[in-house]
mmCIF file with all atom_site columns, C-alpha atoms in Angstrom:
data_model
loop_
_atom_site.group_PDB
_atom_site.id
_atom_site.type_symbol
_atom_site.label_atom_id
_atom_site.label_alt_id
_atom_site.label_comp_id
_atom_site.label_asym_id
_atom_site.label_entity_id
_atom_site.label_seq_id
_atom_site.pdbx_PDB_ins_code
_atom_site.Cartn_x
_atom_site.Cartn_y
_atom_site.Cartn_z
_atom_site.occupancy
_atom_site.B_iso_or_equiv
_atom_site.pdbx_formal_charge
_atom_site.auth_seq_id
_atom_site.auth_comp_id
_atom_site.auth_asym_id
_atom_site.auth_atom_id
_atom_site.pdbx_PDB_model_num
ATOM 1   C CA . TYR A 1 1   ? 0.073   -0.019  0.072   1.00 0.00 ? 17  TYR A CA 1
ATOM 2   C CA . ILE A 1 2   ? 2.691   2.370   0.985   1.00 0.00 ? 18  ILE A CA 1
ATOM 3   C CA . GLN A 1 3   ? 4.732   1.644   -2.170  1.00 0.00 ? 19  GLN A CA 1
ATOM 4   C CA . ASP A 1 4   ? 1.916   1.678   -4.530  1.00 0.00 ? 20  ASP A CA 1
ATOM 5   C CA . ASN A 1 5   ? 0.431   5.188   -3.394  1.00 0.00 ? 21  ASN A CA 1
ATOM 6   C CA . HIS A 1 6   ? 3.992   6.542   -3.220  1.00 0.00 ? 22  HIS A CA 1
ATOM 7   C CA . LEU A 1 7   ? 3.692   7.533   0.309   1.00 0.00 ? 23  LEU A CA 1
ATOM 8   C CA . VAL A 1 8   ? 7.331   7.181   1.124   1.00 0.00 ? 24  VAL A CA 1
ATOM 9   C CA . GLN A 1 9   ? 10.273  7.680   -1.432  1.00 0.00 ? 25  GLN A CA 1
ATOM 10  C CA . VAL A 1 10  ? 11.391  4.484   -2.745  1.00 0.00 ? 26  VAL A CA 1
ATOM 11  C CA . GLN A 1 11  ? 15.032  4.698   -1.460  1.00 0.00 ? 27  GLN A CA 1
ATOM 12  C CA . TYR A 1 12  ? 13.391  4.893   2.288   1.00 0.00 ? 28  TYR A CA 1
ATOM 13  C CA . TYR A 1 13  ? 11.143  2.012   1.757   1.00 0.00 ? 29  TYR A CA 1
ATOM 14  C CA . GLY A 1 14  ? 13.753  -0.524  2.309   1.00 0.00 ? 30  GLY A CA 1
ATOM 15  C CA . ASN A 1 15  ? 14.827  0.891   5.328   1.00 0.00 ? 31  ASN A CA 1
ATOM 16  C CA . LEU A 1 16  ? 11.181  1.330   6.588   1.00 0.00 ? 32  LEU A CA 1
ATOM 17  C CA . LEU A 1 17  ? 10.476  -2.493  6.145   1.00 0.00 ? 33  LEU A CA 1
ATOM 18  C CA . SER A 1 18  ? 13.608  -3.248  8.175   1.00 0.00 ? 34  SER A CA 1
ATOM 19  C CA . VAL A 1 19  ? 12.600  -0.912  10.862  1.00 0.00 ? 35  VAL A CA 1
ATOM 20  C CA . ILE A 1 20  ? 8.931   -2.622  10.859  1.00 0.00 ? 36  ILE A CA 1
ATOM 21  C CA . ASN A 1 21  ? 10.823  -6.133  11.150  1.00 0.00 ? 37  ASN A CA 1
ATOM 22  C CA . SER A 1 22  ? 13.018  -5.028  14.006  1.00 0.00 ? 38  SER A CA 1
ATOM 23  C CA . LEU A 1 23  ? 10.135  -3.644  15.846  1.00 0.00 ? 39  LEU A CA 1
ATOM 24  C CA . SER A 1 24  ? 8.146   -6.767  15.323  1.00 0.00 ? 40  SER A CA 1
ATOM 25  C CA . THR A 1 25  ? 11.031  -8.995  16.444  1.00 0.00 ? 41  THR A CA 1
ATOM 26  C CA . LEU A 1 26  ? 11.292  -6.900  19.601  1.00 0.00 ? 42  LEU A CA 1
ATOM 27  C CA . LEU A 1 27  ? 7.658   -7.172  20.288  1.00 0.00 ? 43  LEU A CA 1
ATOM 28  C CA . GLY A 1 28  ? 7.941   -10.966 20.039  1.00 0.00 ? 44  GLY A CA 1
ATOM 29  C CA . SER A 1 29  ? 10.649  -11.157 22.616  1.00 0.00 ? 45  SER A CA 1
ATOM 30  C CA . CYS A 1 30  ? 8.333   -8.978  24.957  1.00 0.00 ? 46  CYS A CA 1
ATOM 31  C CA . GLU A 1 31  ? 5.691   -11.265 24.493  1.00 0.00 ? 47  GLU A CA 1
ATOM 32  C CA . ARG A 1 32  ? 7.830   -14.217 25.376  1.00 0.00 ? 48  ARG A CA 1
ATOM 33  C CA . ILE A 1 33  ? 8.856   -12.539 28.637  1.00 0.00 ? 49  ILE A CA 1
ATOM 34  C CA . LEU A 1 34  ? 5.312   -11.917 29.500  1.00 0.00 ? 50  LEU A CA 1
ATOM 35  C CA . SER A 1 35  ? 4.174   -15.287 28.721  1.00 0.00 ? 51  SER A CA 1
ATOM 36  C CA . THR A 1 36  ? 6.989   -17.208 30.206  1.00 0.00 ? 52  THR A CA 1
ATOM 37  C CA . PRO A 1 37  ? 6.834   -17.094 34.162  1.00 0.00 ? 53  PRO A CA 1
ATOM 38  C CA . ILE A 1 38  ? 9.283   -18.844 36.435  1.00 0.00 ? 54  ILE A CA 1
ATOM 39  C CA . PRO A 1 39  ? 7.873   -22.538 37.170  1.00 0.00 ? 55  PRO A CA 1
ATOM 40  C CA . LEU A 1 40  ? 5.945   -22.608 40.381  1.00 0.00 ? 56  LEU A CA 1
ATOM 41  C CA . ALA A 1 41  ? 8.302   -25.703 41.539  1.00 0.00 ? 57  ALA A CA 1
ATOM 42  C CA . TYR A 1 42  ? 11.180  -23.705 40.678  1.00 0.00 ? 58  TYR A CA 1
ATOM 43  C CA . ARG A 1 43  ? 10.027  -20.625 42.836  1.00 0.00 ? 59  ARG A CA 1
ATOM 44  C CA . ILE A 1 44  ? 8.839   -22.592 45.879  1.00 0.00 ? 60  ILE A CA 1
ATOM 45  C CA . HIS A 1 45  ? 12.193  -24.806 46.079  1.00 0.00 ? 61  HIS A CA 1
ATOM 46  C CA . LEU A 1 46  ? 14.294  -21.486 45.872  1.00 0.00 ? 62  LEU A CA 1
ATOM 47  C CA . GLN A 1 47  ? 12.218  -20.086 48.673  1.00 0.00 ? 63  GLN A CA 1
ATOM 48  C CA . HIS A 1 48  ? 12.383  -23.130 50.697  1.00 0.00 ? 64  HIS A CA 1
ATOM 49  C CA . ALA A 1 49  ? 16.321  -23.073 50.265  1.00 0.00 ? 65  ALA A CA 1
ATOM 50  C CA . LEU A 1 50  ? 16.443  -19.642 51.079  1.00 0.00 ? 66  LEU A CA 1
ATOM 51  C CA . TYR A 1 51  ? 14.522  -19.806 54.539  1.00 0.00 ? 67  TYR A CA 1
ATOM 52  C CA . LEU A 1 52  ? 16.369  -23.133 55.279  1.00 0.00 ? 68  LEU A CA 1
ATOM 53  C CA . TYR A 1 53  ? 19.755  -21.234 54.772  1.00 0.00 ? 69  TYR A CA 1
ATOM 54  C CA . LEU A 1 54  ? 18.427  -18.366 56.925  1.00 0.00 ? 70  LEU A CA 1
ATOM 55  C CA . LEU A 1 55  ? 17.294  -20.870 59.597  1.00 0.00 ? 71  LEU A CA 1
ATOM 56  C CA . VAL A 1 56  ? 21.040  -22.876 59.640  1.00 0.00 ? 72  VAL A CA 1
ATOM 57  C CA . LEU A 1 57  ? 22.991  -19.691 59.291  1.00 0.00 ? 73  LEU A CA 1
ATOM 58  C CA . PRO A 1 58  ? 22.990  -18.908 63.206  1.00 0.00 ? 74  PRO A CA 1
ATOM 59  C CA . TRP A 1 59  ? 24.880  -22.199 63.659  1.00 0.00 ? 75  TRP A CA 1
ATOM 60  C CA . ALA A 1 60  ? 27.425  -21.626 61.130  1.00 0.00 ? 76  ALA A CA 1
ATOM 61  C CA . LEU A 1 61  ? 28.215  -18.364 62.860  1.00 0.00 ? 77  LEU A CA 1
ATOM 62  C CA . ASP A 1 62  ? 30.457  -17.806 66.050  1.00 0.00 ? 78  ASP A CA 1
ATOM 63  C CA . PHE A 1 63  ? 28.023  -18.517 69.234  1.00 0.00 ? 79  PHE A CA 1
ATOM 64  C CA . LYS A 1 64  ? 30.381  -17.045 71.354  1.00 0.00 ? 80  LYS A CA 1
ATOM 65  C CA . SER A 1 65  ? 29.355  -13.363 70.440  1.00 0.00 ? 81  SER A CA 1
ATOM 66  C CA . VAL A 1 66  ? 25.670  -13.377 70.555  1.00 0.00 ? 82  VAL A CA 1
ATOM 67  C CA . PRO A 1 67  ? 25.195  -9.820  69.475  1.00 0.00 ? 83  PRO A CA 1
ATOM 68  C CA . LYS A 1 68  ? 27.442  -10.262 66.560  1.00 0.00 ? 84  LYS A CA 1
ATOM 69  C CA . THR A 1 69  ? 25.691  -13.131 65.472  1.00 0.00 ? 85  THR A CA 1
ATOM 70  C CA . VAL A 1 70  ? 22.005  -11.602 65.707  1.00 0.00 ? 86  VAL A CA 1
ATOM 71  C CA . VAL A 1 71  ? 23.278  -8.369  63.851  1.00 0.00 ? 87  VAL A CA 1
ATOM 72  C CA . ILE A 1 72  ? 24.865  -10.826 60.995  1.00 0.00 ? 88  ILE A CA 1
ATOM 73  C CA . GLN A 1 73  ? 21.696  -12.988 60.895  1.00 0.00 ? 89  GLN A CA 1
ATOM 74  C CA . PHE A 1 74  ? 19.517  -9.618  60.529  1.00 0.00 ? 90  PHE A CA 1
ATOM 75  C CA . VAL A 1 75  ? 21.714  -8.188  57.802  1.00 0.00 ? 91  VAL A CA 1
ATOM 76  C CA . VAL A 1 76  ? 21.871  -11.573 55.674  1.00 0.00 ? 92  VAL A CA 1
ATOM 77  C CA . SER A 1 77  ? 18.164  -12.066 55.979  1.00 0.00 ? 93  SER A CA 1
ATOM 78  C CA . PHE A 1 78  ? 17.307  -8.762  55.001  1.00 0.00 ? 94  PHE A CA 1
ATOM 79  C CA . MET A 1 79  ? 19.465  -8.763  52.040  1.00 0.00 ? 95  MET A CA 1
ATOM 80  C CA . MET A 1 80  ? 18.475  -12.297 51.013  1.00 0.00 ? 96  MET A CA 1
ATOM 81  C CA . ILE A 1 81  ? 14.781  -11.939 51.598  1.00 0.00 ? 97  ILE A CA 1
ATOM 82  C CA . GLY A 1 82  ? 15.061  -8.462  49.787  1.00 0.00 ? 98  GLY A CA 1
ATOM 83  C CA . ILE A 1 83  ? 16.584  -10.144 46.720  1.00 0.00 ? 99  ILE A CA 1
ATOM 84  C CA . ASP A 1 84  ? 13.718  -12.693 46.713  1.00 0.00 ? 100 ASP A CA 1
ATOM 85  C CA . CYS A 1 85  ? 11.042  -9.875  46.738  1.00 0.00 ? 101 CYS A CA 1
ATOM 86  C CA . ILE A 1 86  ? 13.000  -7.936  44.025  1.00 0.00 ? 102 ILE A CA 1
ATOM 87  C CA . SER A 1 87  ? 12.834  -10.995 41.895  1.00 0.00 ? 103 SER A CA 1
ATOM 88  C CA . ARG A 1 88  ? 9.258   -11.550 42.097  1.00 0.00 ? 104 ARG A CA 1
ATOM 89  C CA . GLU A 1 89  ? 8.587   -7.853  41.362  1.00 0.00 ? 105 GLU A CA 1
ATOM 90  C CA . ILE A 1 90  ? 10.645  -8.015  38.164  1.00 0.00 ? 106 ILE A CA 1
ATOM 91  C CA . GLN A 1 91  ? 9.480   -11.153 36.942  1.00 0.00 ? 107 GLN A CA 1
ATOM 92  C CA . ASN A 1 92  ? 6.650   -9.299  35.227  1.00 0.00 ? 108 ASN A CA 1
ATOM 93  C CA . PRO A 1 93  ? 7.949   -6.009  33.721  1.00 0.00 ? 109 PRO A CA 1
ATOM 94  C CA . PHE A 1 94  ? 4.836   -4.957  32.098  1.00 0.00 ? 110 PHE A CA 1
ATOM 95  C CA . GLY A 1 95  ? 1.839   -3.220  33.456  1.00 0.00 ? 111 GLY A CA 1
ATOM 96  C CA . TYR A 1 96  ? 1.052   -0.112  35.653  1.00 0.00 ? 112 TYR A CA 1
ATOM 97  C CA . ASP A 1 97  ? 2.777   -1.059  38.935  1.00 0.00 ? 113 ASP A CA 1
ATOM 98  C CA . ALA A 1 98  ? 5.442   1.454   40.355  1.00 0.00 ? 114 ALA A CA 1
ATOM 99  C CA . ASN A 1 99  ? 8.320   -0.972  39.327  1.00 0.00 ? 115 ASN A CA 1
ATOM 100 C CA . ASP A 1 100 ? 7.232   -1.607  35.720  1.00 0.00 ? 116 ASP A CA 1
ATOM 101 C CA . LEU A 1 101 ? 8.561   -0.414  32.710  1.00 0.00 ? 117 LEU A CA 1
ATOM 102 C CA . PRO A 1 102 ? 6.938   2.863   31.446  1.00 0.00 ? 118 PRO A CA 1
ATOM 103 C CA . LEU A 1 103 ? 5.636   1.462   28.382  1.00 0.00 ? 119 LEU A CA 1
ATOM 104 C CA . ASP A 1 104 ? 3.382   4.399   27.645  1.00 0.00 ? 120 ASP A CA 1
ATOM 105 C CA . ASP A 1 105 ? 6.326   6.822   27.772  1.00 0.00 ? 121 ASP A CA 1
ATOM 106 C CA . TYR A 1 106 ? 8.314   4.694   25.482  1.00 0.00 ? 122 TYR A CA 1
ATOM 107 C CA . CYS A 1 107 ? 5.405   4.471   23.094  1.00 0.00 ? 123 CYS A CA 1
ATOM 108 C CA . GLU A 1 108 ? 4.978   8.344   23.288  1.00 0.00 ? 124 GLU A CA 1
ATOM 109 C CA . SER A 1 109 ? 8.509   8.929   22.474  1.00 0.00 ? 125 SER A CA 1
ATOM 110 C CA . ILE A 1 110 ? 8.460   6.450   19.502  1.00 0.00 ? 126 ILE A CA 1
ATOM 111 C CA . LEU A 1 111 ? 5.353   8.388   18.294  1.00 0.00 ? 127 LEU A CA 1
ATOM 112 C CA . VAL A 1 112 ? 7.030   11.824  18.555  1.00 0.00 ? 128 VAL A CA 1
ATOM 113 C CA . GLU A 1 113 ? 10.003  10.398  16.697  1.00 0.00 ? 129 GLU A CA 1
ATOM 114 C CA . LEU A 1 114 ? 7.883   8.908   13.895  1.00 0.00 ? 130 LEU A CA 1
ATOM 115 C CA . ASN A 1 115 ? 5.770   12.046  13.488  1.00 0.00 ? 131 ASN A CA 1
ATOM 116 C CA . PHE A 1 116 ? 9.154   13.969  13.071  1.00 0.00 ? 132 PHE A CA 1
ATOM 117 C CA . ALA A 1 117 ? 10.545  11.424  10.679  1.00 0.00 ? 133 ALA A CA 1
ATOM 118 C CA . LEU A 1 118 ? 7.383   11.466  8.540   1.00 0.00 ? 134 LEU A CA 1
ATOM 119 C CA . ASN A 1 119 ? 6.986   15.083  8.549   1.00 0.00 ? 135 ASN A CA 1
ATOM 120 C CA . HIS A 1 120 ? 10.392  16.597  8.142   1.00 0.00 ? 136 HIS A CA 1
ATOM 121 C CA . CYS A 1 121 ? 11.469  18.297  5.151   1.00 0.00 ? 137 CYS A CA 1
ATOM 122 C CA . THR A 1 122 ? 14.012  16.812  2.814   1.00 0.00 ? 138 THR A CA 1
ATOM 123 C CA . PRO A 1 123 ? 16.334  18.924  0.704   1.00 0.00 ? 139 PRO A CA 1
ATOM 124 C CA . LYS A 1 124 ? 15.864  18.742  -3.064  1.00 0.00 ? 140 LYS A CA 1
ATOM 125 C CA . ALA A 1 125 ? 18.235  20.363  -5.426  1.00 0.00 ? 141 ALA A CA 1
ATOM 126 C CA . ILE A 1 126 ? 16.670  22.689  -8.280  1.00 0.00 ? 142 ILE A CA 1
ATOM 127 C CA . ASN A 1 127 ? 17.998  23.929  -11.501 1.00 0.00 ? 143 ASN A CA 1
ATOM 128 C CA . THR A 1 128 ? 19.569  27.184  -9.925  1.00 0.00 ? 144 THR A CA 1
ATOM 129 C CA . GLY A 1 129 ? 21.786  25.144  -7.530  1.00 0.00 ? 145 GLY A CA 1
ATOM 130 C CA . ALA A 1 130 ? 19.763  26.344  -4.751  1.00 0.00 ? 146 ALA A CA 1
ATOM 131 C CA . VAL A 1 131 ? 18.074  24.027  -2.070  1.00 0.00 ? 147 VAL A CA 1
ATOM 132 C CA . ALA A 1 132 ? 14.336  23.964  -1.697  1.00 0.00 ? 148 ALA A CA 1
ATOM 133 C CA . MET A 1 133 ? 12.511  22.228  0.987   1.00 0.00 ? 149 MET A CA 1
ATOM 134 C CA . GLN A 1 134 ? 9.840   19.652  0.018   1.00 0.00 ? 150 GLN A CA 1
ATOM 135 C CA . SER A 1 135 ? 7.961   17.455  2.404   1.00 0.00 ? 151 SER A CA 1
ATOM 136 C CA . SER A 1 136 ? 8.483   13.985  1.724   1.00 0.00 ? 152 SER A CA 1
ATOM 137 C CA . VAL A 1 137 ? 5.280   12.214  3.178   1.00 0.00 ? 153 VAL A CA 1
ATOM 138 C CA . THR A 1 138 ? 1.473   13.193  3.083   1.00 0.00 ? 154 THR A CA 1
ATOM 139 C CA . ILE A 1 139 ? -0.175  12.922  6.254   1.00 0.00 ? 155 ILE A CA 1
ATOM 140 C CA . VAL A 1 140 ? -2.689  9.982   6.543   1.00 0.00 ? 156 VAL A CA 1
ATOM 141 C CA . LYS A 1 141 ? -5.956  10.427  8.454   1.00 0.00 ? 157 LYS A CA 1
ATOM 142 C CA . ASP A 1 142 ? -7.041  8.159   11.226  1.00 0.00 ? 158 ASP A CA 1
ATOM 143 C CA . SER A 1 143 ? -9.951  5.808   11.174  1.00 0.00 ? 159 SER A CA 1
ATOM 144 C CA . THR A 1 144 ? -12.331 8.571   12.095  1.00 0.00 ? 160 THR A CA 1
ATOM 145 C CA . GLY A 1 145 ? -11.207 10.428  9.119   1.00 0.00 ? 161 GLY A CA 1
ATOM 146 C CA . ALA A 1 146 ? -9.869  13.258  11.053  1.00 0.00 ? 162 ALA A CA 1
ATOM 147 C CA . ALA A 1 147 ? -6.082  14.405  10.412  1.00 0.00 ? 163 ALA A CA 1
ATOM 148 C CA . PRO A 1 148 ? -3.812  13.914  13.409  1.00 0.00 ? 164 PRO A CA 1
ATOM 149 C CA . GLN A 1 149 ? -3.382  16.667  16.048  1.00 0.00 ? 165 GLN A CA 1
ATOM 150 C CA . ASP A 1 150 ? -0.229  18.875  16.153  1.00 0.00 ? 166 ASP A CA 1
ATOM 151 C CA . ASP A 1 151 ? -0.063  19.301  19.642  1.00 0.00 ? 167 ASP A CA 1
ATOM 152 C CA . MET A 1 152 ? 0.443   16.518  22.014  1.00 0.00 ? 168 MET A CA 1
ATOM 153 C CA . ALA A 1 153 ? -1.463  18.049  25.012  1.00 0.00 ? 169 ALA A CA 1
ATOM 154 C CA . SER A 1 154 ? -4.899  16.431  23.902  1.00 0.00 ? 170 SER A CA 1
ATOM 155 C CA . ASP A 1 155 ? -3.448  13.196  24.535  1.00 0.00 ? 171 ASP A CA 1
ATOM 156 C CA . ASP A 1 156 ? -2.640  13.716  27.975  1.00 0.00 ? 172 ASP A CA 1
ATOM 157 C CA . THR A 1 157 ? -6.172  13.648  29.052  1.00 0.00 ? 173 THR A CA 1
ATOM 158 C CA . SER A 1 158 ? -6.523  10.070  28.841  1.00 0.00 ? 174 SER A CA 1
ATOM 159 C CA . GLY A 1 159 ? -4.828  9.317   31.989  1.00 0.00 ? 175 GLY A CA 1
ATOM 160 C CA . HIS A 1 160 ? -1.980  7.459   30.876  1.00 0.00 ? 176 HIS A CA 1
#
């Protein structure tokens, strides 16, 4: 469609297809991350091993110095249980939790870059040797038939 209607210059069409294929590959990778959770048996085994280690740790330390043993046990337990909680939190990086990836911001950035790339002016030489500016792409209307908005402020009301 793009090539048949001459929406993009021929020399940019190959690059456009390459970028679309790269985005498609990245989307597939993200879907694999989302749909491949850590197996339940593995997670339970790691959790039991962690708590068993923390339970046995005081006997591995020096009992002659009880305050020292308590402090070391507290610090090691805090770190190990913290790592376990972090691993559960980052297991699924997609969503709207505080620690999830800001995908809406990434999409907004890509949209801004695409709008710039599609609407920039390319230099074109004319007979006099001067450089004239000519737009390389026409604006495509969305599904409602309206042209895209120039300012991004109207999109901020959606709450994303």
